[in-house]
Amino acid sequence: MFRHTSEVHGWYAERRRAQRHVVTLTPLDRLDGWSFDPATGDLRHASGRFFTVEGLQVDTDHREVDSWQQPIIVQPESGILGILVKEFGGVPHFLLQAKMEPGNINLLQLSPTVQATRSNFTRVHRGGAVPYLDHFLAPRRGRVVFDSLQSEQGSWFLGKRNRNMVVETTEDVPLRDDFCWLTLEQIGDLLSVENLVNMDTRTVLSGLPGTYGGRFGGGGAEDRGLHRMAELLSWFTEAKVGRRLERRRVPLSKVEGWSVGGERVEHEEGLYFSVVGVDVEAEGREVSRWSQPMLAPASRGVVAFLTRAVDGVPHVLVQARTEAGSRDVLEIGPTVQCAPENYRHLPAELRPRFLDEVLGAAPSRVTLDVVHSEEGGRFHHAENRYLVVEAGDDVPLDPGDDFVWMTPEQLGALVRHSGYVNVEARNLLTCLRYLR
């Protein structure tokens, strides 16, 4: 355990020196164990496990364009993202690990106690066992604090979910080399550091109940806002039943507007993302060598909340958002969620609503501005700029057009159920609540 956050940085630097990791970009057609299906062009592993990269046709009535095709990752299995918590001296401490992921810009980031796909923890790859997994599989010892199936990035995954868990224990827990106990206060300090606390840790922490505290709303006052929770649930339901989202898988080799070649899969105008290959050598992982495809975004994204106080109560502006891979038509997303560069070819009226309000805000109105990585197991050097901006007077209390104001407590309450809040909003909510 660390008395001061500065000590965590020293421990993290030592773990980076102690581990050897090499990630090499490799043409897709040279990846060991992976190949393009001769009939469809889909990219798949020889074992038939892990995941595939396929094509998707999307038709919807609530996006900037109403029809498109794209590659998408298909990974039906659900993994476990679990954080173990234990009190020391009456203070809850959370067990995180310095974990390498091949897509991380800096390779090593602070991850949950357990961050594993089902293929990992059932040992399909014949690698080592996942440490501390027994705390999260039934019959488990300890008290469940939070347990919910949560979505992953709907723009890049088709219906992907992971089980987000926090489990409290009173047992002695042997501490392995790459793991450390941190207080929520220390994690909040570390959230201000670029690319340090990984996406999976942030999404799990978004489900913590208010008893664990929070800088900007910690729970327990779910009907204190502009709208009662029942009204917000009705708004969400009405948005869901009023939208159209139709998807069908298409052969990857036939996806319109995309080039599928031996080296990579990429958009013809260089927008959105590419699919690239990597060869990986990694110490401290269940398997020390492997190859895989990864999705590499073409530019940095923006994930932002507009905020305002209503009768002295903090609120965030959220939207009902549909994504290509959404499991059930839509989820609640942040005010702004996009990669601005992807809209340069579209007319001004098709730019995401409130994007200019966020990017053009005076520095005095920006209360949070930090860059964090997205999931490094499937995405290569994917970053988003996370922003919280005080809304100007021209942003109405009744914004309409699929937007609504709610309190952070109300949003946090919805996170504790499956299928309501998308991963981008969950990650930003954690930064909002705990970043000091």
Coordinates of C-alpha atoms in Angstrom, one line a residue:
M1 CA 0.0 0.0 0.0
F2 CA 1.1 3.5 -0.7
R3 CA 0.8 6.5 1.7
H4 CA 1.1 9.0 -1.1
T5 CA 0.1 8.9 -4.8
S6 CA 3.7 9.9 -5.8
E7 CA 4.8 6.5 -4.6
V8 CA 2.4 4.8 -7.1
H9 CA 4.3 6.5 -9.9
G10 CA 7.6 5.0 -8.7
W11 CA 6.1 1.5 -8.4
Y12 CA 4.6 1.9 -11.9
A13 CA 7.9 2.9 -13.4
E14 CA 9.6 -0.1 -11.7
R15 CA 7.0 -2.5 -13.1
R16 CA 7.6 -1.0 -16.6
R17 CA 11.4 -1.7 -16.3
A18 CA 10.7 -5.2 -14.9
Q19 CA 8.6 -6.3 -17.8
R20 CA 9.7 -6.8 -21.4
H21 CA 7.1 -6.2 -24.1
V22 CA 7.5 -6.0 -27.9
V23 CA 4.6 -5.3 -30.3
T24 CA 5.4 -5.4 -34.0
L25 CA 3.0 -4.3 -36.7
T26 CA 2.6 -7.2 -39.1
P27 CA 0.6 -7.6 -42.4
L28 CA -2.7 -9.4 -41.8
D29 CA -1.9 -12.2 -44.2
R30 CA 1.3 -13.0 -42.3
L31 CA -0.3 -13.3 -38.8
D32 CA 0.3 -16.7 -37.2
G33 CA -3.0 -18.6 -36.8
W34 CA -5.1 -16.0 -38.6
S35 CA -6.4 -16.0 -42.2
F36 CA -8.9 -14.4 -44.5
D37 CA -11.8 -16.8 -45.3
P38 CA -11.6 -17.6 -49.0
A39 CA -15.3 -17.4 -49.5
T40 CA -16.2 -14.2 -47.5
G41 CA -12.9 -12.5 -46.8
D42 CA -13.8 -12.5 -43.1
L43 CA -10.7 -12.6 -40.8
R44 CA -10.7 -15.5 -38.4
H45 CA -8.5 -17.6 -36.2
A46 CA -7.7 -21.2 -37.1
S47 CA -9.1 -22.5 -33.8
G48 CA -12.5 -20.9 -34.6
R49 CA -12.3 -19.1 -31.2
F50 CA -11.4 -15.6 -29.9
F51 CA -13.1 -13.3 -32.4
T52 CA -13.6 -12.5 -36.1
V53 CA -13.6 -9.4 -38.2
E54 CA -16.6 -9.4 -40.5
G55 CA -18.6 -6.9 -42.6
L56 CA -21.8 -5.2 -41.4
Q57 CA -24.6 -3.4 -43.3
V58 CA -26.3 -0.8 -41.1
D59 CA -29.6 1.0 -41.7
T60 CA -31.0 3.5 -39.1
D61 CA -33.0 6.7 -38.9
H62 CA -31.1 8.4 -36.0
R63 CA -27.5 9.0 -37.2
E64 CA -25.8 11.6 -39.4
V65 CA -26.2 9.2 -42.4
D66 CA -28.9 6.6 -42.6
S67 CA -27.1 3.7 -44.3
W68 CA -23.5 2.5 -44.4
Q69 CA -21.3 -0.6 -44.4
Q70 CA -18.2 -1.2 -42.2
P71 CA -16.0 -3.9 -40.8
I72 CA -16.8 -4.9 -37.2
I73 CA -15.4 -7.2 -34.5
V74 CA -17.6 -10.1 -33.7
Q75 CA -16.8 -11.6 -30.3
P76 CA -19.9 -13.3 -28.8
E77 CA -18.4 -14.4 -25.5
S78 CA -18.5 -12.2 -22.4
G79 CA -15.4 -11.6 -20.3
I80 CA -14.9 -10.6 -16.7
L81 CA -13.7 -7.2 -15.6
G82 CA -13.5 -7.4 -11.8
I83 CA -12.0 -5.3 -9.1
L84 CA -11.4 -6.7 -5.6
V85 CA -11.8 -4.3 -2.7
K86 CA -10.7 -4.7 0.9
E87 CA -10.6 -2.4 3.9
F88 CA -7.3 -1.5 5.5
G89 CA -7.5 0.7 8.6
G90 CA -11.2 1.3 7.8
V91 CA -10.4 2.6 4.3
P92 CA -11.5 0.7 1.2
H93 CA -8.6 -0.2 -1.1
F94 CA -9.0 -1.5 -4.7
L95 CA -6.7 -4.1 -6.1
L96 CA -5.3 -3.0 -9.6
Q97 CA -2.6 -4.5 -11.8
A98 CA 0.0 -3.1 -14.1
K99 CA -1.1 -5.0 -17.2
M100 CA 0.3 -4.9 -20.7
E101 CA -2.1 -4.7 -23.6
P102 CA -0.7 -4.7 -27.2
G103 CA -2.8 -1.7 -28.3
N104 CA -1.9 0.6 -25.4
I105 CA 0.3 3.5 -26.6
N106 CA 2.4 3.0 -23.5
L107 CA 1.7 -0.7 -23.3
L108 CA 1.4 -0.9 -19.5
Q109 CA -1.6 0.6 -17.8
L110 CA -3.5 0.2 -14.5
S111 CA -6.1 -2.5 -15.1
P112 CA -8.8 -4.2 -12.9
T113 CA -7.8 -7.1 -10.7
V114 CA -9.2 -9.5 -13.3
Q115 CA -9.4 -8.4 -17.0
A116 CA -10.0 -11.6 -19.0
T117 CA -12.1 -12.9 -21.9
R118 CA -13.8 -16.2 -21.5
S119 CA -11.2 -17.7 -23.8
N120 CA -8.6 -16.4 -21.3
F121 CA -10.1 -17.8 -18.1
T122 CA -11.1 -21.1 -19.7
R123 CA -7.5 -21.3 -21.0
V124 CA -8.4 -21.9 -24.7
H125 CA -4.8 -20.6 -25.5
R126 CA -3.4 -23.2 -23.0
G127 CA -1.7 -20.4 -21.1
G128 CA -1.4 -19.7 -17.4
A129 CA -4.2 -19.3 -15.0
V130 CA -5.7 -15.8 -14.4
P131 CA -4.7 -14.6 -11.0
Y132 CA -7.5 -13.9 -8.4
L133 CA -10.2 -15.2 -10.8
D134 CA -11.7 -17.4 -8.0
H135 CA -12.9 -14.2 -6.2
F136 CA -15.3 -13.5 -9.2
L137 CA -16.6 -16.9 -10.1
A138 CA -19.4 -18.6 -8.2
P139 CA -19.3 -20.0 -5.6
R140 CA -17.2 -17.0 -4.5
R141 CA -16.1 -15.8 -1.2
G142 CA -16.8 -12.2 -0.3
R143 CA -19.6 -9.6 -0.8
V144 CA -20.7 -8.5 -4.3
V145 CA -20.7 -4.7 -4.4
F146 CA -21.5 -4.4 -8.1
D147 CA -22.2 -7.0 -10.8
S148 CA -23.7 -6.1 -14.2
L149 CA -23.3 -7.1 -17.9
Q150 CA -22.1 -3.9 -19.7
S151 CA -21.6 -3.1 -23.4
E152 CA -18.3 -2.4 -25.1
Q153 CA -17.8 0.1 -28.0
G154 CA -20.8 -0.2 -30.2
S155 CA -19.0 1.5 -33.1
W156 CA -16.5 -1.3 -33.3
F157 CA -18.0 -4.4 -31.6
L158 CA -21.2 -6.2 -32.6
G159 CA -23.3 -6.6 -29.4
K160 CA -20.2 -7.2 -27.2
R161 CA -20.6 -7.3 -23.5
N162 CA -18.4 -7.8 -20.5
R163 CA -19.3 -8.6 -16.9
N164 CA -18.3 -5.6 -14.7
M165 CA -17.8 -6.6 -11.0
V166 CA -16.6 -5.2 -7.7
V167 CA -16.3 -7.8 -4.9
E168 CA -15.4 -7.0 -1.3
T169 CA -13.3 -9.4 0.7
T170 CA -12.2 -9.7 4.3
E171 CA -9.7 -12.5 3.7
D172 CA -5.9 -12.2 3.5
V173 CA -5.0 -11.7 -0.2
P174 CA -1.5 -12.6 -1.3
L175 CA -0.1 -9.7 -3.3
R176 CA 1.6 -10.6 -6.6
D177 CA 4.4 -8.5 -8.1
D178 CA 2.3 -6.6 -10.7
F179 CA -0.6 -5.8 -8.4
C180 CA -1.1 -3.0 -5.9
W181 CA -3.8 -1.8 -3.4
L182 CA -5.0 1.8 -4.1
T183 CA -7.6 4.0 -2.4
L184 CA -10.3 5.6 -4.4
E185 CA -8.6 9.0 -3.6
Q186 CA -5.4 7.7 -5.1
I187 CA -7.1 6.4 -8.2
G188 CA -8.8 9.8 -8.6
D189 CA -5.4 11.4 -8.6
L190 CA -4.2 9.0 -11.2
L191 CA -7.1 9.6 -13.5
S192 CA -5.6 13.1 -14.2
V193 CA -2.6 11.4 -15.8
E194 CA -2.8 10.7 -19.5
N195 CA -3.1 7.0 -20.5
L196 CA -2.5 5.5 -17.1
V197 CA -5.8 4.2 -15.7
N198 CA -7.2 1.9 -18.4
M199 CA -10.6 1.8 -19.9
D200 CA -11.7 -1.4 -18.1
T201 CA -10.8 0.0 -14.7
R202 CA -12.8 3.1 -15.5
T203 CA -15.9 1.3 -16.6
V204 CA -15.9 -1.0 -13.5
L205 CA -15.6 2.0 -11.2
S206 CA -18.5 3.7 -12.8
G207 CA -20.8 1.2 -11.1
L208 CA -19.7 1.8 -7.6
P209 CA -22.6 2.8 -5.3
G210 CA -22.5 6.2 -3.6
T211 CA -21.3 4.7 -0.3
Y212 CA -17.8 4.8 -1.8
G213 CA -18.0 8.6 -2.4
G214 CA -17.4 10.8 -5.3
R215 CA -16.4 14.4 -6.1
F216 CA -19.4 15.2 -8.4
G217 CA -22.3 13.2 -7.1
G218 CA -21.9 9.8 -5.3
G219 CA -25.4 8.4 -5.3
G220 CA -28.4 8.3 -2.9
A221 CA -30.2 11.3 -4.4
E222 CA -31.6 9.8 -7.5
D223 CA -34.8 11.9 -7.7
R224 CA -33.2 15.2 -6.8
G225 CA -32.9 16.4 -10.4
L226 CA -34.8 18.2 -13.0
H227 CA -36.6 15.0 -13.9
R228 CA -37.6 12.1 -11.7
M229 CA -36.1 8.7 -12.4
A230 CA -39.4 7.4 -13.7
E231 CA -39.5 10.2 -16.2
L232 CA -36.0 9.5 -17.4
L233 CA -36.8 5.8 -17.8
S234 CA -39.9 6.7 -19.9
W235 CA -37.7 9.1 -22.0
F236 CA -35.3 6.2 -22.6
T237 CA -38.0 3.7 -23.5
E238 CA -39.8 6.1 -25.8
A239 CA -36.5 6.8 -27.7
K240 CA -35.8 3.1 -28.0
V241 CA -39.2 2.1 -29.4
G242 CA -39.2 5.1 -31.8
R243 CA -36.0 4.2 -33.5
R244 CA -35.1 1.9 -36.4
L245 CA -31.9 -0.1 -36.4
E246 CA -31.4 -2.9 -38.9
R247 CA -28.2 -4.8 -39.3
R248 CA -27.1 -7.7 -41.4
R249 CA -23.7 -9.3 -41.7
V250 CA -22.0 -9.1 -45.1
P251 CA -18.8 -10.6 -46.4
L252 CA -15.8 -8.5 -45.4
S253 CA -14.5 -8.7 -48.9
K254 CA -17.7 -7.0 -50.2
V255 CA -17.9 -4.1 -47.7
E256 CA -18.5 -0.9 -49.8
G257 CA -16.0 1.9 -49.4
W258 CA -13.4 -0.2 -47.8
S259 CA -10.2 -1.8 -49.1
V260 CA -9.5 -5.4 -48.0
G261 CA -6.0 -6.4 -48.8
G262 CA -3.2 -8.6 -47.5
E263 CA -1.6 -6.0 -45.3
R264 CA -4.6 -4.2 -43.7
V265 CA -8.3 -3.3 -44.1
E266 CA -8.9 0.4 -44.5
H267 CA -11.4 3.0 -45.5
E268 CA -10.9 4.3 -49.0
E269 CA -10.7 8.0 -47.8
G270 CA -8.5 7.2 -44.8
L271 CA -11.4 7.9 -42.3
Y272 CA -12.8 6.0 -39.3
F273 CA -10.3 3.1 -38.6
S274 CA -8.2 0.4 -40.2
V275 CA -7.7 -3.2 -39.2
V276 CA -4.0 -4.0 -38.7
G277 CA -2.1 -7.0 -37.5
V278 CA 0.4 -7.3 -34.6
D279 CA 2.9 -9.9 -33.3
V280 CA 3.3 -9.7 -29.6
E281 CA 5.9 -10.7 -27.1
A282 CA 4.8 -10.1 -23.5
E283 CA 6.1 -11.0 -20.1
G284 CA 3.5 -11.3 -17.3
R285 CA 0.7 -12.5 -19.5
E286 CA -1.1 -15.8 -19.5
V287 CA 0.6 -16.4 -22.9
S288 CA 4.0 -14.9 -23.7
R289 CA 3.7 -14.8 -27.5
W290 CA 0.7 -14.4 -29.9
S291 CA -0.5 -12.7 -33.0
Q292 CA -3.8 -10.9 -33.6
P293 CA -5.7 -8.3 -35.7
M294 CA -6.5 -5.0 -34.1
L295 CA -8.7 -2.1 -35.0
A296 CA -6.7 1.2 -35.3
P297 CA -8.7 4.5 -35.3
A298 CA -7.7 7.1 -37.9
S299 CA -7.8 10.0 -35.4
R300 CA -8.4 10.9 -31.7
G301 CA -12.0 11.0 -30.5
V302 CA -13.9 13.4 -28.2
V303 CA -16.1 12.3 -25.4
A304 CA -17.7 15.1 -23.5
F305 CA -20.4 16.1 -21.0
L306 CA -22.0 19.5 -20.9
T307 CA -22.9 20.3 -17.3
R308 CA -25.1 22.9 -15.5
A309 CA -26.6 23.4 -12.1
V310 CA -30.4 23.3 -11.9
D311 CA -31.7 24.8 -8.6
G312 CA -28.2 24.2 -7.2
V313 CA -28.0 20.5 -8.3
P314 CA -25.3 19.5 -10.8
H315 CA -26.6 17.9 -14.0
V316 CA -25.1 16.4 -17.1
L317 CA -26.5 16.4 -20.6
V318 CA -26.8 13.0 -22.2
Q319 CA -28.1 11.6 -25.4
A320 CA -30.0 8.5 -26.6
R321 CA -27.3 7.1 -29.0
T322 CA -27.5 4.4 -31.6
E323 CA -24.3 2.6 -32.8
A324 CA -23.7 0.1 -35.5
G325 CA -23.1 -2.7 -33.0
S326 CA -25.6 -1.6 -30.4
R327 CA -27.1 -4.7 -28.7
D328 CA -30.6 -3.1 -28.3
V329 CA -31.2 -0.1 -30.7
L330 CA -29.6 2.5 -28.3
E331 CA -28.0 3.3 -25.1
I332 CA -27.4 6.5 -23.1
G333 CA -24.3 8.3 -24.3
P334 CA -22.4 11.5 -23.4
T335 CA -23.4 14.9 -24.8
V336 CA -20.7 14.5 -27.5
Q337 CA -19.1 11.2 -28.7
C338 CA -17.3 11.3 -32.0
A339 CA -14.0 11.6 -33.8
P340 CA -14.3 15.2 -35.3
E341 CA -12.0 14.3 -38.2
N342 CA -14.6 11.8 -39.5
Y343 CA -17.0 14.6 -40.2
R344 CA -14.8 16.8 -42.4
H345 CA -16.4 15.4 -45.6
L346 CA -19.9 16.1 -44.4
P347 CA -21.9 19.4 -44.6
A348 CA -21.9 21.6 -41.4
E349 CA -25.5 20.7 -40.5
L350 CA -24.4 17.0 -40.1
R351 CA -21.7 17.8 -37.5
P352 CA -22.7 16.2 -34.2
R353 CA -24.9 18.5 -32.1
F354 CA -23.0 20.4 -29.3
L355 CA -19.6 19.5 -30.8
D356 CA -18.7 23.1 -31.5
E357 CA -20.1 24.2 -28.1
V358 CA -17.6 21.8 -26.5
L359 CA -14.6 22.4 -28.6
G360 CA -15.1 26.2 -28.7
A361 CA -15.6 26.6 -24.9
A362 CA -13.6 29.2 -23.1
P363 CA -11.0 27.6 -20.8
S364 CA -12.8 29.0 -17.8
R365 CA -15.8 26.7 -18.6
V366 CA -13.7 23.5 -19.1
T367 CA -13.7 21.7 -15.7
L368 CA -12.1 18.4 -17.0
D369 CA -9.8 17.8 -19.9
V370 CA -7.7 14.5 -20.0
V371 CA -6.8 12.0 -22.7
H372 CA -7.3 8.3 -22.0
S373 CA -6.8 5.1 -24.0
E374 CA -9.6 2.8 -25.1
E375 CA -9.4 -0.9 -24.6
G376 CA -5.9 -2.0 -25.6
G377 CA -6.8 -5.7 -26.2
R378 CA -8.6 -5.1 -29.4
F379 CA -7.8 -1.4 -30.4
H380 CA -4.4 -0.1 -31.4
H381 CA -3.5 3.3 -30.1
A382 CA -7.1 4.3 -29.6
E383 CA -7.4 7.5 -27.6
N384 CA -10.3 9.9 -26.6
R385 CA -10.1 13.3 -25.2
Y386 CA -12.5 13.3 -22.2
L387 CA -14.0 16.7 -21.5
V388 CA -16.5 18.2 -19.0
V389 CA -17.6 21.7 -20.0
E390 CA -20.0 24.1 -18.3
A391 CA -22.9 24.8 -20.7
G392 CA -23.5 28.2 -22.0
D393 CA -26.8 30.1 -21.5
D394 CA -27.9 29.1 -25.1
V395 CA -28.1 25.4 -24.2
P396 CA -31.8 24.9 -23.1
L397 CA -33.2 23.0 -20.2
D398 CA -35.4 21.2 -22.7
P399 CA -32.9 20.4 -25.5
G400 CA -35.2 17.9 -27.3
D401 CA -33.8 15.9 -30.2
D402 CA -33.0 12.8 -28.1
F403 CA -31.1 14.8 -25.4
V404 CA -32.0 15.1 -21.7
W405 CA -30.5 16.5 -18.5
M406 CA -29.9 14.1 -15.6
T407 CA -27.9 14.2 -12.4
P408 CA -24.6 12.2 -12.1
E409 CA -26.4 10.2 -9.3
Q410 CA -29.2 9.2 -11.7
L411 CA -26.7 8.2 -14.4
G412 CA -24.8 6.2 -11.9
A413 CA -27.9 4.4 -10.8
L414 CA -28.6 3.4 -14.4
V415 CA -25.1 2.1 -14.8
R416 CA -25.8 -0.5 -12.1
H417 CA -28.2 -2.1 -14.6
S418 CA -27.4 -3.7 -17.9
G419 CA -28.1 -2.1 -21.3
Y420 CA -28.7 1.6 -20.3
V421 CA -25.4 3.5 -20.4
N422 CA -22.7 3.1 -23.0
V423 CA -19.0 2.6 -22.3
E424 CA -18.0 6.1 -23.3
A425 CA -20.5 7.7 -20.8
R426 CA -19.5 5.2 -18.1
N427 CA -15.8 6.1 -18.5
L428 CA -16.5 9.8 -18.5
L429 CA -18.7 9.4 -15.4
T430 CA -15.8 7.8 -13.5
C431 CA -13.6 10.7 -14.4
L432 CA -16.3 13.2 -13.3
R433 CA -17.0 11.5 -10.0
Y434 CA -13.5 10.5 -8.9
L435 CA -10.9 12.6 -10.7
R436 CA -9.6 15.1 -8.0

